[in-house]
Amino acid sequence: MNPDHLPPPRLGPHPEHPRHRTGNQPPHTPRRPLWTCRACAQPWPCPEARLLLKAEYHTRQQNLSIYLAGLYYEAMHDLYHLNPHDGPSPRQLFDRFVAWGPFRRTTETTHE
Ligand SMILES: [Zn+2]
């Protein structure tokens, strides 16, 4: 297979979830490229965003895992370009973006 003829990699998802808003406050979505929350300025996903995402994706948990993994990729891209030498480790970013999500064996049994 000629690698020059492979399709270009797709871009990650647009970080538009969770969609919930309170009044005219900004939603708890990430501000790129720093990946801080627009609403509360904590590292995204903040606790409120995690709650809202779990509620929003309650019946589509695999989609939440895919969404988070896509944003993990996007965040790594942004943060490593911003701070190539002492940014967060891949493990730290994985824990922050993906590992808290619903698709874990521990949550499958405990319905966390
Ligand atoms: Zn927030």
PDB file of C-alpha atoms and ligand atoms in Angstrom:
ATOM      1  CA  MET A   1       0.000   0.000   0.000  1.00  0.00           C
ATOM      2  CA  ASN A   2       1.358   3.372  -0.976  1.00  0.00           C
ATOM      3  CA  PRO A   3       1.232   5.625   2.084  1.00  0.00           C
ATOM      4  CA  ASP A   4       0.905   8.651  -0.176  1.00  0.00           C
ATOM      5  CA  HIS A   5      -2.522   7.421  -1.200  1.00  0.00           C
ATOM      6  CA  LEU A   6      -3.922   6.885   2.258  1.00  0.00           C
ATOM      7  CA  PRO A   7      -6.759   9.214   3.206  1.00  0.00           C
ATOM      8  CA  PRO A   8      -5.742  12.140   5.405  1.00  0.00           C
ATOM      9  CA  PRO A   9      -6.398  11.546   9.090  1.00  0.00           C
ATOM     10  CA  ARG A  10      -9.715  12.938  10.172  1.00  0.00           C
ATOM     11  CA  LEU A  11      -9.815  15.809  12.579  1.00  0.00           C
ATOM     12  CA  GLY A  12     -10.977  15.144  16.097  1.00  0.00           C
ATOM     13  CA  PRO A  13     -14.478  16.068  17.212  1.00  0.00           C
ATOM     14  CA  HIS A  14     -15.468  19.661  17.764  1.00  0.00           C
ATOM     15  CA  PRO A  15     -15.496  20.209  21.542  1.00  0.00           C
ATOM     16  CA  GLU A  16     -19.135  21.314  21.779  1.00  0.00           C
ATOM     17  CA  HIS A  17     -20.323  19.037  24.598  1.00  0.00           C
ATOM     18  CA  PRO A  18     -21.685  19.250  27.214  1.00  0.00           C
ATOM     19  CA  ARG A  19     -24.324  21.455  25.596  1.00  0.00           C
ATOM     20  CA  HIS A  20     -26.110  22.343  28.827  1.00  0.00           C
ATOM     21  CA  ARG A  21     -26.051  26.055  29.714  1.00  0.00           C
ATOM     22  CA  THR A  22     -27.243  27.919  32.754  1.00  0.00           C
ATOM     23  CA  GLY A  23     -28.880  31.182  31.705  1.00  0.00           C
ATOM     24  CA  ASN A  24     -26.446  33.144  29.593  1.00  0.00           C
ATOM     25  CA  GLN A  25     -23.367  31.669  31.277  1.00  0.00           C
ATOM     26  CA  PRO A  26     -20.857  30.039  28.937  1.00  0.00           C
ATOM     27  CA  PRO A  27     -21.148  26.251  28.762  1.00  0.00           C
ATOM     28  CA  HIS A  28     -18.637  23.982  30.507  1.00  0.00           C
ATOM     29  CA  THR A  29     -16.793  23.355  27.257  1.00  0.00           C
ATOM     30  CA  PRO A  30     -13.038  23.654  26.701  1.00  0.00           C
ATOM     31  CA  ARG A  31     -11.316  26.836  25.609  1.00  0.00           C
ATOM     32  CA  ARG A  32      -8.672  25.814  23.118  1.00  0.00           C
ATOM     33  CA  PRO A  33      -5.728  25.602  22.915  1.00  0.00           C
ATOM     34  CA  LEU A  34      -5.333  25.770  26.700  1.00  0.00           C
ATOM     35  CA  TRP A  35      -8.118  23.276  27.452  1.00  0.00           C
ATOM     36  CA  THR A  36      -9.492  25.218  30.376  1.00  0.00           C
ATOM     37  CA  CYS A  37     -13.232  25.378  31.013  1.00  0.00           C
ATOM     38  CA  ARG A  38     -15.061  28.364  29.499  1.00  0.00           C
ATOM     39  CA  ALA A  39     -17.405  28.545  32.477  1.00  0.00           C
ATOM     40  CA  CYS A  40     -15.193  27.907  35.508  1.00  0.00           C
ATOM     41  CA  ALA A  41     -11.592  28.087  34.167  1.00  0.00           C
ATOM     42  CA  GLN A  42     -10.590  24.736  35.657  1.00  0.00           C
ATOM     43  CA  PRO A  43      -8.697  22.194  33.558  1.00  0.00           C
ATOM     44  CA  TRP A  44     -11.255  20.656  31.206  1.00  0.00           C
ATOM     45  CA  PRO A  45     -13.184  18.427  31.729  1.00  0.00           C
ATOM     46  CA  CYS A  46     -14.017  20.111  35.043  1.00  0.00           C
ATOM     47  CA  PRO A  47     -16.212  18.239  37.558  1.00  0.00           C
ATOM     48  CA  GLU A  48     -19.329  20.008  36.247  1.00  0.00           C
ATOM     49  CA  ALA A  49     -18.498  19.092  32.648  1.00  0.00           C
ATOM     50  CA  ARG A  50     -18.008  15.445  33.661  1.00  0.00           C
ATOM     51  CA  LEU A  51     -21.408  15.367  35.359  1.00  0.00           C
ATOM     52  CA  LEU A  52     -23.093  17.034  32.401  1.00  0.00           C
ATOM     53  CA  LEU A  53     -21.368  14.759  29.895  1.00  0.00           C
ATOM     54  CA  LYS A  54     -22.402  11.653  31.828  1.00  0.00           C
ATOM     55  CA  ALA A  55     -25.989  12.890  31.837  1.00  0.00           C
ATOM     56  CA  GLU A  56     -25.949  13.949  28.192  1.00  0.00           C
ATOM     57  CA  TYR A  57     -24.487  10.632  27.026  1.00  0.00           C
ATOM     58  CA  HIS A  58     -26.348   8.470  29.517  1.00  0.00           C
ATOM     59  CA  THR A  59     -27.848   6.244  26.817  1.00  0.00           C
ATOM     60  CA  ARG A  60     -24.838   6.457  24.465  1.00  0.00           C
ATOM     61  CA  GLN A  61     -21.887   5.703  26.687  1.00  0.00           C
ATOM     62  CA  GLN A  62     -19.692   4.326  23.920  1.00  0.00           C
ATOM     63  CA  ASN A  63     -20.183   7.619  22.078  1.00  0.00           C
ATOM     64  CA  LEU A  64     -18.921   9.473  25.135  1.00  0.00           C
ATOM     65  CA  SER A  65     -15.793   7.310  25.193  1.00  0.00           C
ATOM     66  CA  ILE A  66     -15.199   8.018  21.513  1.00  0.00           C
ATOM     67  CA  TYR A  67     -15.819  11.751  22.035  1.00  0.00           C
ATOM     68  CA  LEU A  68     -13.380  11.859  24.951  1.00  0.00           C
ATOM     69  CA  ALA A  69     -10.723   9.883  23.092  1.00  0.00           C
ATOM     70  CA  GLY A  70     -11.047  12.292  20.162  1.00  0.00           C
ATOM     71  CA  LEU A  71     -10.598  15.264  22.459  1.00  0.00           C
ATOM     72  CA  TYR A  72      -7.641  13.536  24.115  1.00  0.00           C
ATOM     73  CA  TYR A  73      -5.996  13.512  20.697  1.00  0.00           C
ATOM     74  CA  GLU A  74      -6.901  17.144  20.083  1.00  0.00           C
ATOM     75  CA  ALA A  75      -5.701  18.239  23.518  1.00  0.00           C
ATOM     76  CA  MET A  76      -2.414  16.408  23.134  1.00  0.00           C
ATOM     77  CA  HIS A  77      -1.925  18.150  19.804  1.00  0.00           C
ATOM     78  CA  ASP A  78      -2.619  21.591  21.279  1.00  0.00           C
ATOM     79  CA  LEU A  79      -0.812  21.214  24.587  1.00  0.00           C
ATOM     80  CA  TYR A  80       2.319  19.583  23.197  1.00  0.00           C
ATOM     81  CA  HIS A  81       2.689  22.276  20.590  1.00  0.00           C
ATOM     82  CA  LEU A  82       2.175  24.969  23.222  1.00  0.00           C
ATOM     83  CA  ASN A  83       4.510  23.383  25.731  1.00  0.00           C
ATOM     84  CA  PRO A  84       6.690  20.717  24.133  1.00  0.00           C
ATOM     85  CA  HIS A  85       9.152  20.278  26.999  1.00  0.00           C
ATOM     86  CA  ASP A  86       7.267  20.115  30.260  1.00  0.00           C
ATOM     87  CA  GLY A  87       3.630  19.623  29.374  1.00  0.00           C
ATOM     88  CA  PRO A  88       1.534  16.912  30.998  1.00  0.00           C
ATOM     89  CA  SER A  89       2.533  13.309  30.397  1.00  0.00           C
ATOM     90  CA  PRO A  90       0.470  11.138  28.062  1.00  0.00           C
ATOM     91  CA  ARG A  91      -0.672   9.195  31.103  1.00  0.00           C
ATOM     92  CA  GLN A  92      -1.833  12.355  32.866  1.00  0.00           C
ATOM     93  CA  LEU A  93      -3.750  13.463  29.808  1.00  0.00           C
ATOM     94  CA  PHE A  94      -5.242  10.005  29.334  1.00  0.00           C
ATOM     95  CA  ASP A  95      -6.465   9.973  32.933  1.00  0.00           C
ATOM     96  CA  ARG A  96      -7.845  13.490  32.591  1.00  0.00           C
ATOM     97  CA  PHE A  97      -9.650  13.001  29.297  1.00  0.00           C
ATOM     98  CA  VAL A  98     -10.440   9.321  28.855  1.00  0.00           C
ATOM     99  CA  ALA A  99      -9.992   7.174  31.952  1.00  0.00           C
ATOM    100  CA  TRP A 100     -12.729   8.830  34.048  1.00  0.00           C
ATOM    101  CA  GLY A 101     -15.298   8.040  31.348  1.00  0.00           C
ATOM    102  CA  PRO A 102     -17.978   5.408  31.444  1.00  0.00           C
ATOM    103  CA  PHE A 103     -16.393   2.627  29.439  1.00  0.00           C
ATOM    104  CA  ARG A 104     -14.486   0.939  32.246  1.00  0.00           C
ATOM    105  CA  ARG A 105     -15.065  -2.481  33.680  1.00  0.00           C
ATOM    106  CA  THR A 106     -15.301  -1.050  37.186  1.00  0.00           C
ATOM    107  CA  THR A 107     -18.157   1.242  36.222  1.00  0.00           C
ATOM    108  CA  GLU A 108     -19.863  -1.465  34.183  1.00  0.00           C
ATOM    109  CA  THR A 109     -20.346  -3.447  37.381  1.00  0.00           C
ATOM    110  CA  THR A 110     -20.906  -0.643  39.861  1.00  0.00           C
ATOM    111  CA  HIS A 111     -22.969   1.723  37.630  1.00  0.00           C
ATOM    112  CA  GLU A 112     -20.953   4.598  39.040  1.00  0.00           C
TER     113      GLU A 112
HETATM  114 ZN    ZN B   1     -16.370  24.070  34.106  1.00  0.00          ZN
END
